[in-house]
Structures are given as structure tokens and as C-alpha cells.
mmCIF file of C-alpha atoms in Angstrom:
data_model
loop_
_atom_site.group_PDB
_atom_site.id
_atom_site.type_symbol
_atom_site.label_atom_id
_atom_site.label_comp_id
_atom_site.label_asym_id
_atom_site.label_seq_id
_atom_site.Cartn_x
_atom_site.Cartn_y
_atom_site.Cartn_z
ATOM 1 C CA MET A 279 -242.621 20.083 -33.553
ATOM 2 C CA THR A 280 -239.819 21.352 -35.763
ATOM 3 C CA ASP A 281 -237.108 19.759 -37.835
ATOM 4 C CA LYS A 282 -234.741 22.607 -36.976
ATOM 5 C CA LYS A 283 -232.608 23.025 -33.921
ATOM 6 C CA PRO A 284 -234.087 25.593 -31.542
ATOM 7 C CA SER A 285 -232.015 28.756 -31.264
ATOM 8 C CA SER A 286 -230.370 29.710 -27.981
ATOM 9 C CA GLN A 287 -231.808 32.756 -26.319
ATOM 10 C CA GLY A 288 -230.732 34.765 -23.360
ATOM 11 C CA GLY A 289 -232.939 34.878 -20.274
ATOM 12 C CA SER A 290 -233.183 35.103 -16.527
ATOM 13 C CA GLU A 291 -230.898 33.385 -14.091
ATOM 14 C CA SER A 292 -233.390 30.550 -13.692
ATOM 15 C CA GLU A 293 -233.495 30.058 -17.446
ATOM 16 C CA LEU A 294 -229.705 29.965 -17.614
ATOM 17 C CA ARG A 295 -229.661 27.449 -14.784
ATOM 18 C CA LEU A 296 -232.139 25.301 -16.676
ATOM 19 C CA GLN A 297 -230.009 25.444 -19.814
ATOM 20 C CA LEU A 298 -226.979 24.308 -17.815
ATOM 21 C CA GLU A 299 -228.993 21.479 -16.295
ATOM 22 C CA LYS A 300 -230.180 20.329 -19.726
ATOM 23 C CA ARG A 301 -226.626 20.399 -21.017
ATOM 24 C CA SER A 302 -225.442 18.472 -17.982
ATOM 25 C CA TRP A 303 -228.080 15.777 -18.515
ATOM 26 C CA ALA A 304 -227.091 15.379 -22.156
ATOM 27 C CA LEU A 305 -223.347 15.359 -21.421
ATOM 28 C CA SER A 306 -223.762 12.740 -18.709
ATOM 29 C CA ALA A 307 -225.878 10.609 -21.019
ATOM 30 C CA LEU A 308 -223.314 10.945 -23.821
ATOM 31 C CA SER A 309 -220.430 10.047 -21.515
ATOM 32 C CA GLU A 310 -222.119 6.929 -20.152
ATOM 33 C CA ALA A 311 -223.324 5.903 -23.604
ATOM 34 C CA ALA A 312 -219.826 6.273 -25.062
ATOM 35 C CA ALA A 313 -218.502 3.840 -22.452
ATOM 36 C CA ALA A 314 -221.313 1.423 -23.300
ATOM 37 C CA LEU A 315 -220.467 1.651 -26.993
ATOM 38 C CA ALA A 316 -216.873 0.681 -26.254
ATOM 39 C CA ARG A 317 -218.005 -2.430 -24.352
ATOM 40 C CA ALA A 318 -220.647 -3.652 -26.788
ATOM 41 C CA ASP A 319 -219.883 -6.793 -28.775
ATOM 42 C CA SER A 320 -223.345 -7.430 -30.211
ATOM 43 C CA THR A 321 -226.192 -5.356 -31.642
ATOM 44 C CA ASP A 322 -228.562 -6.208 -28.800
ATOM 45 C CA ARG A 323 -226.001 -5.370 -26.138
ATOM 46 C CA LEU A 324 -225.041 -2.102 -27.823
ATOM 47 C CA ILE A 325 -228.642 -0.880 -28.006
ATOM 48 C CA LYS A 326 -229.524 -2.057 -24.497
ATOM 49 C CA GLU A 327 -226.493 -0.529 -22.803
ATOM 50 C CA VAL A 328 -226.615 2.763 -24.703
ATOM 51 C CA CYS A 329 -230.315 3.204 -23.913
ATOM 52 C CA ASN A 330 -229.693 2.282 -20.274
ATOM 53 C CA ALA A 331 -226.926 4.878 -20.101
ATOM 54 C CA ILE A 332 -229.169 7.620 -21.521
ATOM 55 C CA ALA A 333 -232.216 6.755 -19.409
ATOM 56 C CA ALA A 334 -230.109 6.689 -16.239
ATOM 57 C CA GLN A 335 -229.869 10.485 -16.486
ATOM 58 C CA SER A 336 -232.753 12.504 -15.069
ATOM 59 C CA PRO A 337 -235.166 13.523 -16.549
ATOM 60 C CA TYR A 338 -234.858 11.113 -19.536
ATOM 61 C CA ALA A 339 -237.790 8.728 -19.068
ATOM 62 C CA VAL A 340 -237.039 6.416 -21.971
ATOM 63 C CA ALA A 341 -234.585 5.985 -24.834
ATOM 64 C CA TRP A 342 -234.971 3.583 -27.725
ATOM 65 C CA VAL A 343 -233.470 2.682 -31.066
ATOM 66 C CA GLY A 344 -235.652 1.982 -34.092
ATOM 67 C CA GLN A 345 -234.885 0.462 -37.477
ATOM 68 C CA ALA A 346 -236.524 1.867 -40.603
ATOM 69 C CA LEU A 347 -237.947 -1.113 -42.480
ATOM 70 C CA ASP A 348 -238.530 -0.919 -46.219
ATOM 71 C CA ASP A 349 -241.909 -2.630 -46.039
ATOM 72 C CA GLU A 350 -245.252 -1.418 -47.405
ATOM 73 C CA GLU A 351 -246.118 0.305 -44.138
ATOM 74 C CA LYS A 352 -242.624 1.797 -43.799
ATOM 75 C CA THR A 353 -242.547 0.507 -40.256
ATOM 76 C CA ILE A 354 -240.077 1.670 -37.665
ATOM 77 C CA LYS A 355 -239.198 -1.467 -35.718
ATOM 78 C CA VAL A 356 -238.260 -0.989 -32.066
ATOM 79 C CA LEU A 357 -234.931 -2.808 -31.619
ATOM 80 C CA GLY A 358 -234.594 -2.064 -27.928
ATOM 81 C CA GLY A 359 -234.946 0.554 -25.257
ATOM 82 C CA ALA A 360 -234.663 1.353 -21.580
ATOM 83 C CA GLY A 361 -235.880 3.747 -18.920
ATOM 84 C CA SER A 362 -238.485 4.176 -16.216
ATOM 85 C CA ALA A 363 -241.144 4.595 -18.927
ATOM 86 C CA VAL A 364 -239.894 1.743 -21.157
ATOM 87 C CA ALA A 365 -243.426 0.277 -21.166
ATOM 88 C CA TYR A 366 -244.337 3.237 -23.397
ATOM 89 C CA ILE A 367 -242.609 1.583 -26.366
ATOM 90 C CA GLN A 368 -243.857 -1.986 -25.832
ATOM 91 C CA ASN A 369 -246.747 -1.678 -28.281
ATOM 92 C CA LEU A 370 -245.607 1.468 -30.038
ATOM 93 C CA VAL A 371 -246.757 1.819 -33.665
ATOM 94 C CA VAL A 372 -244.479 4.167 -35.567
ATOM 95 C CA SER A 373 -243.874 4.693 -39.270
ATOM 96 C CA TRP A 374 -241.619 6.816 -41.421
ATOM 97 C CA SER A 375 -244.324 7.298 -44.062
ATOM 98 C CA ASP A 376 -245.511 10.845 -44.661
ATOM 99 C CA GLN A 377 -248.939 9.439 -45.602
ATOM 100 C CA LYS A 378 -249.734 8.058 -42.159
ATOM 101 C CA THR A 379 -250.447 9.741 -38.845
ATOM 102 C CA SER A 380 -247.996 7.265 -37.266
ATOM 103 C CA GLY A 381 -245.292 8.929 -39.345
ATOM 104 C CA MET A 382 -245.821 12.433 -37.949
ATOM 105 C CA GLY A 383 -243.799 11.933 -34.763
ATOM 106 C CA PRO A 384 -240.102 12.685 -34.239
ATOM 107 C CA ALA A 385 -239.017 9.173 -35.307
ATOM 108 C CA GLY A 386 -240.749 9.288 -38.691
ATOM 109 C CA LYS A 387 -239.773 12.861 -39.431
ATOM 110 C CA CYS A 388 -236.076 12.398 -38.631
ATOM 111 C CA ILE A 389 -235.828 9.297 -40.842
ATOM 112 C CA ARG A 390 -237.630 10.938 -43.773
ATOM 113 C CA SER A 391 -235.567 14.095 -43.621
ATOM 114 C CA ASN A 392 -232.331 12.490 -42.375
ATOM 115 C CA ARG A 393 -232.195 15.342 -39.854
ATOM 116 C CA SER A 394 -232.850 15.581 -36.142
ATOM 117 C CA ALA A 395 -236.452 16.259 -35.150
ATOM 118 C CA VAL A 396 -237.196 17.967 -31.838
ATOM 119 C CA LEU A 397 -240.603 17.887 -30.185
ATOM 120 C CA ALA A 398 -240.634 20.727 -27.659
ATOM 121 C CA ASP A 399 -243.875 19.836 -25.852
ATOM 122 C CA THR A 400 -245.970 16.711 -26.319
ATOM 123 C CA GLU A 401 -249.014 18.483 -24.885
ATOM 124 C CA MET A 402 -248.940 21.137 -27.608
ATOM 125 C CA ASP A 403 -247.589 19.492 -30.777
ATOM 126 C CA VAL A 404 -250.326 18.639 -33.286
ATOM 127 C CA GLY A 405 -248.314 15.890 -34.990
ATOM 128 C CA PHE A 406 -247.908 14.029 -31.713
ATOM 129 C CA ALA A 407 -251.665 13.543 -31.268
ATOM 130 C CA PRO A 408 -251.662 9.737 -31.851
ATOM 131 C CA TRP A 409 -249.373 9.182 -28.867
ATOM 132 C CA ARG A 410 -250.351 12.078 -26.577
ATOM 133 C CA GLU A 411 -252.631 10.193 -24.215
ATOM 134 C CA LEU A 412 -250.141 7.360 -23.733
ATOM 135 C CA ALA A 413 -247.236 9.799 -23.302
ATOM 136 C CA HIS A 414 -249.257 11.681 -20.704
ATOM 137 C CA GLN A 415 -249.616 8.486 -18.664
ATOM 138 C CA TYR A 416 -245.839 8.193 -18.439
ATOM 139 C CA GLY A 417 -245.168 11.883 -17.869
ATOM 140 C CA ILE A 418 -243.445 12.371 -21.226
ATOM 141 C CA ARG A 419 -243.309 16.053 -22.232
ATOM 142 C CA SER A 420 -240.616 16.409 -24.919
ATOM 143 C CA SER A 421 -238.503 14.306 -27.224
ATOM 144 C CA ILE A 422 -235.762 14.230 -29.819
ATOM 145 C CA GLY A 423 -235.236 11.899 -32.758
ATOM 146 C CA CYS A 424 -231.795 11.651 -34.350
ATOM 147 C CA PRO A 425 -231.141 9.656 -37.539
ATOM 148 C CA ILE A 426 -228.717 6.715 -37.303
ATOM 149 C CA SER A 427 -226.818 6.419 -40.547
ATOM 150 C CA ASP A 428 -225.674 3.192 -42.182
ATOM 151 C CA GLY A 429 -223.832 4.960 -44.978
ATOM 152 C CA GLN A 430 -226.775 4.718 -47.408
ATOM 153 C CA VAL A 431 -229.155 7.353 -48.778
ATOM 154 C CA HIS A 432 -231.794 6.659 -46.133
ATOM 155 C CA PRO A 433 -230.882 6.283 -42.462
ATOM 156 C CA PHE A 434 -230.691 2.850 -40.881
ATOM 157 C CA GLY A 435 -233.041 4.079 -38.200
ATOM 158 C CA CYS A 436 -233.243 6.532 -35.346
ATOM 159 C CA LEU A 437 -232.357 7.209 -31.725
ATOM 160 C CA LEU A 438 -235.330 8.498 -29.723
ATOM 161 C CA VAL A 439 -235.008 10.122 -26.303
ATOM 162 C CA TYR A 440 -238.010 11.275 -24.233
ATOM 163 C CA SER A 441 -237.876 13.708 -21.334
ATOM 164 C CA THR A 442 -240.290 14.367 -18.491
ATOM 165 C CA VAL A 443 -239.786 18.121 -18.832
ATOM 166 C CA PRO A 444 -240.805 20.254 -21.821
ATOM 167 C CA ASN A 445 -238.194 21.964 -23.978
ATOM 168 C CA ALA A 446 -235.478 19.574 -22.767
ATOM 169 C CA PHE A 447 -233.564 19.612 -26.049
ATOM 170 C CA GLY A 448 -231.913 22.861 -27.059
ATOM 171 C CA PRO A 449 -229.223 23.353 -29.741
ATOM 172 C CA ASP A 450 -226.409 21.992 -27.584
ATOM 173 C CA GLU A 451 -228.412 18.912 -26.578
ATOM 174 C CA VAL A 452 -229.339 18.297 -30.217
ATOM 175 C CA MET A 453 -225.676 18.432 -31.186
ATOM 176 C CA LEU A 454 -224.719 15.977 -28.428
ATOM 177 C CA PHE A 455 -227.430 13.451 -29.269
ATOM 178 C CA GLU A 456 -226.653 13.734 -32.982
ATOM 179 C CA SER A 457 -223.073 12.859 -32.144
ATOM 180 C CA LEU A 458 -224.249 9.885 -30.106
ATOM 181 C CA ALA A 459 -226.542 8.677 -32.916
ATOM 182 C CA HIS A 460 -223.588 8.889 -35.304
ATOM 183 C CA GLU A 461 -221.491 6.728 -32.954
ATOM 184 C CA ILE A 462 -224.340 4.234 -32.590
ATOM 185 C CA GLY A 463 -224.439 3.903 -36.373
ATOM 186 C CA PHE A 464 -220.686 3.397 -36.487
ATOM 187 C CA GLY A 465 -220.897 0.820 -33.698
ATOM 188 C CA LEU A 466 -223.713 -1.098 -35.393
ATOM 189 C CA ARG A 467 -221.790 -1.191 -38.679
ATOM 190 C CA ALA A 468 -218.629 -2.352 -36.916
ATOM 191 C CA ILE A 469 -220.522 -5.150 -35.155
ATOM 192 C CA GLU A 470 -222.168 -6.208 -38.423
ATOM 193 C CA ARG A 471 -218.779 -6.263 -40.164
ATOM 194 C CA GLN A 472 -217.368 -8.345 -37.329
ATOM 195 C CA HIS A 473 -220.385 -10.644 -37.514
ATOM 196 C CA GLN A 474 -219.903 -11.134 -41.245
ATOM 197 C CA LEU A 475 -216.180 -11.680 -40.678
ATOM 198 C CA ASP A 476 -216.947 -14.267 -38.004
ATOM 199 C CA ILE A 477 -219.282 -16.051 -40.426
ATOM 200 C CA GLN A 478 -216.626 -16.007 -43.138
ATOM 201 C CA ILE A 479 -213.990 -17.288 -40.724
ATOM 202 C CA HIS A 480 -216.335 -20.052 -39.547
ATOM 203 C CA GLU A 481 -217.142 -21.024 -43.131
ATOM 204 C CA LYS A 482 -213.452 -20.994 -44.002
ATOM 205 C CA GLU A 483 -212.662 -23.175 -40.995
ATOM 206 C CA GLN A 484 -215.388 -25.623 -42.006
ATOM 207 C CA THR A 485 -214.028 -25.703 -45.551
ATOM 208 C CA GLN A 486 -210.519 -26.288 -44.244
ATOM 209 C CA GLU A 487 -211.788 -29.082 -41.996
ATOM 210 C CA ARG A 488 -213.531 -30.737 -44.936
ATOM 211 C CA LEU A 489 -210.434 -30.392 -47.091
ATOM 212 C CA ALA A 490 -208.215 -31.691 -44.309
ATOM 213 C CA GLY A 491 -210.564 -34.644 -43.881
ATOM 214 C CA ALA A 492 -210.487 -35.337 -47.608
ATOM 215 C CA LEU A 493 -206.689 -35.106 -47.656
ATOM 216 C CA ARG A 494 -206.437 -37.384 -44.650
ATOM 217 C CA SER A 495 -208.737 -39.960 -46.273
ATOM 218 C CA THR A 496 -206.760 -39.803 -49.519
ATOM 219 C CA ILE A 497 -203.475 -40.204 -47.681
ATOM 220 C CA GLU A 498 -204.803 -43.170 -45.726
ATOM 221 C CA ALA A 499 -206.066 -44.777 -48.934
ATOM 222 C CA MET A 500 -202.652 -44.321 -50.557
ATOM 223 C CA SER A 501 -200.990 -45.846 -47.503
ATOM 224 C CA LYS A 502 -203.328 -48.859 -47.525
ATOM 225 C CA THR A 503 -202.581 -49.441 -51.210
ATOM 226 C CA MET A 504 -198.879 -49.640 -50.363
ATOM 227 C CA GLU A 505 -199.514 -52.092 -47.556
ATOM 228 C CA TRP A 506 -201.472 -54.442 -49.861
ATOM 229 C CA ARG A 507 -198.408 -54.590 -52.084
ATOM 230 C CA ASP A 508 -195.939 -55.111 -49.213
ATOM 231 C CA PRO A 509 -197.634 -57.196 -46.495
ATOM 232 C CA TYR A 510 -194.488 -57.502 -44.415
ATOM 233 C CA THR A 511 -194.566 -53.805 -43.660
ATOM 234 C CA ALA A 512 -198.359 -53.683 -43.221
ATOM 235 C CA GLY A 513 -199.080 -51.157 -40.474
ATOM 236 C CA HIS A 514 -195.527 -49.758 -40.578
ATOM 237 C CA GLN A 515 -196.496 -46.360 -41.970
ATOM 238 C CA LYS A 516 -199.435 -46.035 -39.580
ATOM 239 C CA ARG A 517 -197.261 -46.878 -36.570
ATOM 240 C CA VAL A 518 -194.627 -44.389 -37.712
ATOM 241 C CA ALA A 519 -197.426 -41.793 -38.003
ATOM 242 C CA GLN A 520 -198.615 -42.500 -34.463
ATOM 243 C CA ILE A 521 -195.085 -42.364 -33.043
ATOM 244 C CA SER A 522 -194.399 -39.133 -34.952
ATOM 245 C CA MET A 523 -197.520 -37.491 -33.519
ATOM 246 C CA ALA A 524 -196.614 -38.604 -29.992
ATOM 247 C CA LEU A 525 -193.102 -37.141 -30.377
ATOM 248 C CA ALA A 526 -194.440 -33.885 -31.831
ATOM 249 C CA ARG A 527 -196.902 -33.474 -28.959
ATOM 250 C CA LYS A 528 -194.110 -34.124 -26.474
ATOM 251 C CA LEU A 529 -192.062 -31.417 -28.190
ATOM 252 C CA GLY A 530 -194.996 -28.974 -27.877
ATOM 253 C CA MET A 531 -195.549 -28.521 -31.598
ATOM 254 C CA ASP A 532 -198.693 -26.914 -33.019
ATOM 255 C CA ASN A 533 -201.623 -29.099 -34.000
ATOM 256 C CA ASP A 534 -201.238 -28.109 -37.670
ATOM 257 C CA ILE A 535 -197.689 -29.456 -37.673
ATOM 258 C CA ILE A 536 -198.820 -32.623 -35.901
ATOM 259 C CA GLN A 537 -201.463 -33.215 -38.579
ATOM 260 C CA ALA A 538 -198.906 -32.577 -41.320
ATOM 261 C CA LEU A 539 -196.540 -35.078 -39.716
ATOM 262 C CA TYR A 540 -199.300 -37.658 -39.579
ATOM 263 C CA MET A 541 -199.970 -37.303 -43.300
ATOM 264 C CA ALA A 542 -196.290 -37.342 -44.245
ATOM 265 C CA ALA A 543 -195.675 -40.439 -42.116
ATOM 266 C CA MET A 544 -198.665 -42.240 -43.615
ATOM 267 C CA VAL A 545 -197.039 -42.031 -47.077
ATOM 268 C CA HIS A 546 -193.342 -41.747 -46.212
ATOM 269 C CA ASP A 547 -192.613 -45.029 -48.004
ATOM 270 C CA ILE A 548 -194.896 -44.443 -50.984
ATOM 271 C CA GLY A 549 -191.850 -44.337 -53.255
ATOM 272 C CA LYS A 550 -191.423 -48.076 -52.697
ATOM 273 C CA VAL A 551 -194.157 -48.539 -55.297
ATOM 274 C CA ALA A 552 -191.289 -48.355 -57.824
ATOM 275 C CA VAL A 553 -189.279 -51.079 -56.057
ATOM 276 C CA PRO A 554 -189.857 -54.654 -57.268
ATOM 277 C CA ALA A 555 -192.027 -56.592 -54.809
ATOM 278 C CA GLU A 556 -189.529 -59.487 -54.679
ATOM 279 C CA ILE A 557 -186.920 -57.111 -53.284
ATOM 280 C CA LEU A 558 -189.277 -55.680 -50.647
ATOM 281 C CA THR A 559 -190.242 -59.160 -49.483
ATOM 282 C CA LYS A 560 -186.823 -60.780 -49.837
ATOM 283 C CA PRO A 561 -186.204 -62.961 -46.722
ATOM 284 C CA THR A 562 -182.421 -62.398 -46.746
ATOM 285 C CA HIS A 563 -180.222 -59.307 -46.605
ATOM 286 C CA LEU A 564 -180.222 -57.180 -49.716
ATOM 287 C CA THR A 565 -177.297 -56.842 -52.084
ATOM 288 C CA GLU A 566 -175.672 -53.464 -52.580
ATOM 289 C CA LEU A 567 -177.578 -52.961 -55.834
ATOM 290 C CA GLU A 568 -180.867 -53.971 -54.259
ATOM 291 C CA MET A 569 -180.259 -51.637 -51.321
ATOM 292 C CA LYS A 570 -179.575 -48.798 -53.743
ATOM 293 C CA MET A 571 -182.913 -49.501 -55.464
ATOM 294 C CA VAL A 572 -184.717 -49.419 -52.128
ATOM 295 C CA GLN A 573 -183.021 -46.147 -51.158
ATOM 296 C CA GLU A 574 -184.396 -44.528 -54.277
ATOM 297 C CA HIS A 575 -187.857 -44.640 -52.664
ATOM 298 C CA ALA A 576 -187.253 -41.300 -50.895
ATOM 299 C CA GLU A 577 -186.661 -39.525 -54.207
ATOM 300 C CA THR A 578 -189.473 -41.400 -55.922
ATOM 301 C CA GLY A 579 -191.870 -40.529 -53.100
ATOM 302 C CA PHE A 580 -190.944 -36.868 -53.448
ATOM 303 C CA GLN A 581 -191.603 -36.947 -57.191
ATOM 304 C CA ILE A 582 -195.021 -38.560 -56.619
ATOM 305 C CA LEU A 583 -196.080 -36.012 -53.992
ATOM 306 C CA LYS A 584 -194.375 -32.763 -55.001
ATOM 307 C CA ASP A 585 -197.127 -31.527 -57.333
ATOM 308 C CA ILE A 586 -200.004 -32.245 -54.938
ATOM 309 C CA PRO A 587 -201.105 -28.883 -53.411
ATOM 310 C CA PHE A 588 -200.902 -29.882 -49.755
ATOM 311 C CA PRO A 589 -201.162 -26.990 -47.260
ATOM 312 C CA TRP A 590 -197.893 -28.298 -45.744
ATOM 313 C CA PRO A 591 -194.558 -29.386 -47.287
ATOM 314 C CA ILE A 592 -195.493 -33.086 -47.154
ATOM 315 C CA ALA A 593 -193.337 -33.973 -50.169
ATOM 316 C CA GLU A 594 -190.238 -32.423 -48.604
ATOM 317 C CA MET A 595 -190.786 -34.285 -45.326
ATOM 318 C CA VAL A 596 -190.993 -37.555 -47.244
ATOM 319 C CA HIS A 597 -187.938 -36.581 -49.301
ATOM 320 C CA GLN A 598 -185.815 -36.031 -46.183
ATOM 321 C CA HIS A 599 -186.954 -38.765 -43.784
ATOM 322 C CA HIS A 600 -183.779 -40.806 -44.405
ATOM 323 C CA GLU A 601 -181.393 -37.836 -44.167
ATOM 324 C CA ARG A 602 -179.059 -37.766 -41.148
ATOM 325 C CA LEU A 603 -177.472 -34.853 -39.306
ATOM 326 C CA ASP A 604 -173.907 -35.962 -40.123
ATOM 327 C CA GLY A 605 -174.605 -36.164 -43.851
ATOM 328 C CA SER A 606 -174.619 -39.964 -43.970
ATOM 329 C CA GLY A 607 -178.264 -40.167 -45.038
ATOM 330 C CA TYR A 608 -179.918 -40.160 -48.446
ATOM 331 C CA PRO A 609 -180.922 -39.128 -51.070
ATOM 332 C CA LYS A 610 -179.178 -35.720 -50.822
ATOM 333 C CA GLY A 611 -176.735 -36.221 -47.960
ATOM 334 C CA LEU A 612 -178.108 -33.145 -46.160
ATOM 335 C CA ILE A 613 -176.372 -31.914 -43.002
ATOM 336 C CA GLY A 614 -177.699 -30.383 -39.748
ATOM 337 C CA ASP A 615 -180.151 -27.538 -40.231
ATOM 338 C CA GLN A 616 -180.601 -28.421 -43.898
ATOM 339 C CA ILE A 617 -182.981 -31.110 -42.620
ATOM 340 C CA THR A 618 -186.438 -29.915 -41.558
ATOM 341 C CA GLN A 619 -187.663 -30.472 -38.001
ATOM 342 C CA GLU A 620 -190.529 -32.611 -39.280
ATOM 343 C CA ALA A 621 -188.153 -34.886 -41.210
ATOM 344 C CA ARG A 622 -185.998 -35.277 -38.073
ATOM 345 C CA ILE A 623 -189.039 -36.468 -36.164
ATOM 346 C CA LEU A 624 -189.940 -38.893 -38.953
ATOM 347 C CA ALA A 625 -186.366 -40.215 -38.920
ATOM 348 C CA VAL A 626 -186.536 -41.083 -35.206
ATOM 349 C CA ALA A 627 -190.046 -42.548 -35.455
ATOM 350 C CA ASP A 628 -189.106 -44.605 -38.519
ATOM 351 C CA THR A 629 -185.970 -45.945 -36.810
ATOM 352 C CA ILE A 630 -187.854 -46.947 -33.659
ATOM 353 C CA GLU A 631 -190.620 -48.728 -35.579
ATOM 354 C CA ALA A 632 -188.266 -50.469 -38.039
ATOM 355 C CA MET A 633 -186.036 -51.900 -35.302
ATOM 356 C CA ALA A 634 -188.812 -52.851 -32.912
ATOM 357 C CA THR A 635 -190.894 -54.852 -35.410
ATOM 358 C CA HIS A 636 -190.435 -57.857 -37.671
ATOM 359 C CA ARG A 637 -188.823 -57.633 -41.109
ATOM 360 C CA PRO A 638 -188.623 -60.328 -43.802
ATOM 361 C CA TYR A 639 -184.866 -60.674 -43.322
ATOM 362 C CA ARG A 640 -184.781 -60.571 -39.481
ATOM 363 C CA PRO A 641 -186.950 -60.932 -36.390
ATOM 364 C CA ALA A 642 -188.020 -57.912 -34.325
ATOM 365 C CA ARG A 643 -185.207 -56.602 -32.122
ATOM 366 C CA GLY A 644 -187.648 -55.059 -29.653
ATOM 367 C CA LEU A 645 -188.369 -51.600 -28.326
ATOM 368 C CA ASP A 646 -185.526 -51.580 -25.790
ATOM 369 C CA ALA A 647 -182.983 -52.267 -28.511
ATOM 370 C CA ALA A 648 -184.540 -49.561 -30.657
ATOM 371 C CA MET A 649 -184.253 -47.027 -27.834
ATOM 372 C CA GLU A 650 -180.598 -47.971 -27.286
ATOM 373 C CA GLU A 651 -179.938 -47.476 -30.988
ATOM 374 C CA ILE A 652 -181.472 -44.004 -31.208
ATOM 375 C CA SER A 653 -179.718 -43.006 -27.956
ATOM 376 C CA ALA A 654 -176.354 -43.975 -29.496
ATOM 377 C CA GLU A 655 -177.115 -41.901 -32.600
ATOM 378 C CA ALA A 656 -178.489 -38.859 -30.747
ATOM 379 C CA GLY A 657 -176.641 -35.706 -31.762
ATOM 380 C CA ILE A 658 -174.716 -37.585 -34.445
ATOM 381 C CA LYS A 659 -177.272 -38.874 -36.913
ATOM 382 C CA LEU A 660 -180.527 -38.149 -35.096
ATOM 383 C CA ASP A 661 -181.835 -34.965 -33.458
ATOM 384 C CA SER A 662 -181.049 -35.017 -29.713
ATOM 385 C CA LYS A 663 -184.253 -33.211 -28.710
ATOM 386 C CA VAL A 664 -186.404 -35.667 -30.634
ATOM 387 C CA VAL A 665 -184.534 -38.633 -29.139
ATOM 388 C CA ASP A 666 -184.966 -37.153 -25.651
ATOM 389 C CA ALA A 667 -188.700 -36.838 -26.297
ATOM 390 C CA ALA A 668 -188.825 -40.507 -27.284
ATOM 391 C CA LEU A 669 -186.935 -41.554 -24.143
ATOM 392 C CA GLU A 670 -189.292 -39.493 -21.974
ATOM 393 C CA LEU A 671 -192.304 -41.150 -23.617
ATOM 394 C CA MET A 672 -190.718 -44.516 -22.898
ATOM 395 C CA LYS A 673 -190.233 -43.630 -19.224
ATOM 396 C CA GLU A 674 -193.728 -42.228 -18.791
ATOM 397 C CA GLY A 675 -195.607 -45.424 -19.639
ATOM 398 C CA ASN A 676 -196.488 -47.861 -22.330
ATOM 399 C CA SER A 677 -197.560 -45.467 -25.071
ATOM 400 C CA LEU A 678 -194.714 -46.400 -27.438
ATOM 401 C CA GLN A 679 -195.098 -50.100 -26.668
ATOM 402 C CA GLU A 680 -198.812 -49.907 -27.406
ATOM 403 C CA ILE A 681 -198.113 -48.232 -30.743
ATOM 404 C CA ILE A 682 -195.506 -50.852 -31.681
ATOM 405 C CA GLU A 683 -197.848 -53.696 -30.772
ATOM 406 C CA SER A 684 -200.799 -52.204 -32.693
ATOM 407 C CA THR A 685 -201.749 -53.627 -36.046
#
């Protein structure tokens, strides 16, 4: 065995033919293995398909990939292999230690030296003695070991290819298999990076889910606190949230936006905490001054929420839920596109719920009356597309009615 690439020598026509055949075997193996590398999306699949591609070329009896472990024995762990003689590697004991006979083969030598190791003839090489009898059973006569780099000082492991003919690996074949081993190393690193990225993404998603759950629970607790203070509107914010989500789904909005709408709706009246309870529960119509105090809840709600680091502009949605397209809304008198899409949805949902349910100063007007009202204001005060979505929901079944009747 030698650690150096054999030199090319001239010879007879038969020798030249043999050299061409060897090159053809190696090129075919490299071509098929390259295609396998492109398909692989896991370490196991990469090793299996690359080894299959190599061993499919005559006279390669087996190909395998080993990992150099940093244990006391300096074991080379067989990660996978393929070929007609794959049973050869099932109980293979190989090391990369220079103090053990199991480290004298091509695998151990190529890892220690970080260079390719070619075994020209298994019947003649002294270092191959521990495996000679077993190799003879499978017709193995020559082999090559190429280091697989992981970018560190010592190789990650090695690519081993065994042939049924002696002297199967000349300089050109060595070069080709070295190139393949390099690509295997690159592929393994890319898969590991992707694996780590997938883990990070999964962990980030779990963190986001936990945070979203915590935010949702906090929002719901804030909403319930408001309802204890104002029993006449108990359930109002929750029903507005459910209507808002139904409208957003009908409009084909992303789930993130739907969740943001839910949270904004659940606290859209939080600013009423600054309004005296006797005004909120007053059984008669409000005076102009009292109405002005109630209208301040949109600004107050914004001030309460604006410094909370929500992942969505919840505070702005709450701030704008009483704005109207024609500028007749409050608190800013915004017009048209100055109002966010989410706030337009909240405006329609809030109008439907407020008209369809009981208030201290009037009985419920019902869902039909609410739908007539938003239809009359479509394109003037309320967004036409959102109103159309509400009308379609009404036609499709009892979903809005069920929300209105829920507690």
C-alpha cells in the first residue's frame, strides 16, 4: 500500500485499454454520485445514494463512508455503504490509530495523513493482513480511501471504494474519487447546517407560539377586566373579535393578520376604563359632553397600548376603529387609505355587534337591521369589500347570528 498516487506509465495496447476502462468506471461512478448528491436531503440518504451510485459501476464491489471518532480506540464508524459485497463491512473493525493493526488499512491511513491511500493489491499488501481472508471471500483485490473533510484539522472521515480487480485506482481515478470525497464533505456540511437551521426555526416557532399564547391570555384577561366594570357590554369585545376573524377569513387574509385582529378586537374598548361607569351604564341617551367623553376611549386605548411591544400594530388598530372613510369618524378624522385595513374590518364588526345587541339606552335592533345599516354606509363610511364579506357571510348561513347570540 502507498499513500502516494501511482504514476502513469506507458504500456501495451491491452494496458492502455485497461487504463481507459478504469477511467470509465471512475467517471461513471462520479457522474452517478454527483446526481445523488444533488438529490440528498439527509445524511443517511446522501451516503446511501452515493455509495449505491459508485457500487453500481463494475468492478466496484462495495463503497462505504466512515466517520473518524475521537474515542480511545480512534474508531472509524461505518455510516453506510452499498454494493454486491456490502456484507464485507457489516462487522468491519477499523481504526485510524497508528498503534493498532486495524489502523493499517486504507481507511486509517487516509484519515491520519489527510491524504488518499491506495491499496494496489489486497493479496500482496502487508498492512491489509487483518482483512485479507475476509476480502478474499468477496473477491476484493484493491481499494482506495479518500479523506472527507469537515473543515477542521482532522478529516471528518473517509470514502472507501473496493474493486474486484487489482490496480484499479491509478492517478486519474484517485483524482476523481478525491473530488467526490470533497463533494461528500460539502454535502454533509450543508445538510448539517440545514438541520441546525431547521432546529433553530422550530425552536423559534415554538417560542413565538408561546409568546403568542401569553399575549393572547394577557389580552383576554384585560378584556375580561373591562367587562367586569361594564356588564352591559359583557361579551361585546369577544363577539367583535369573532366577527372580525370571520370577515378576515372571508377576505382571504393571512393567519397572522387574523390573530392580530382578534387581539385588537378583544381590547378595542379598553380606553373606556377612563370613562365614568355611570356614563357607560346610563339607561338614557348621552349628552353631547358625555358622548365626547366616551369618544375619547379610542385615544385613551391607544395611549394604554402603544408602548406594549406587540408583533403587530395593535395600538394603531384600536386607535382607528372608529375612523370612517369620509372623515366623519374619530379621534383623528382620517380619510380613505389613511385608515388601515384591520381598522376597517374592526369598524364593520363593531357596528354589526353594537346594533344587533342590547344597550343600556335601547333594545337590540337585530342582525337584519345591522346589515341594512352597514350596507347603506358601504363605500361612504365603511369599506365596501368588508361590507360585502359580511353580507356574504350572512347569506351563507348562521355564522354571524351564532356569534351575536353567543355570550
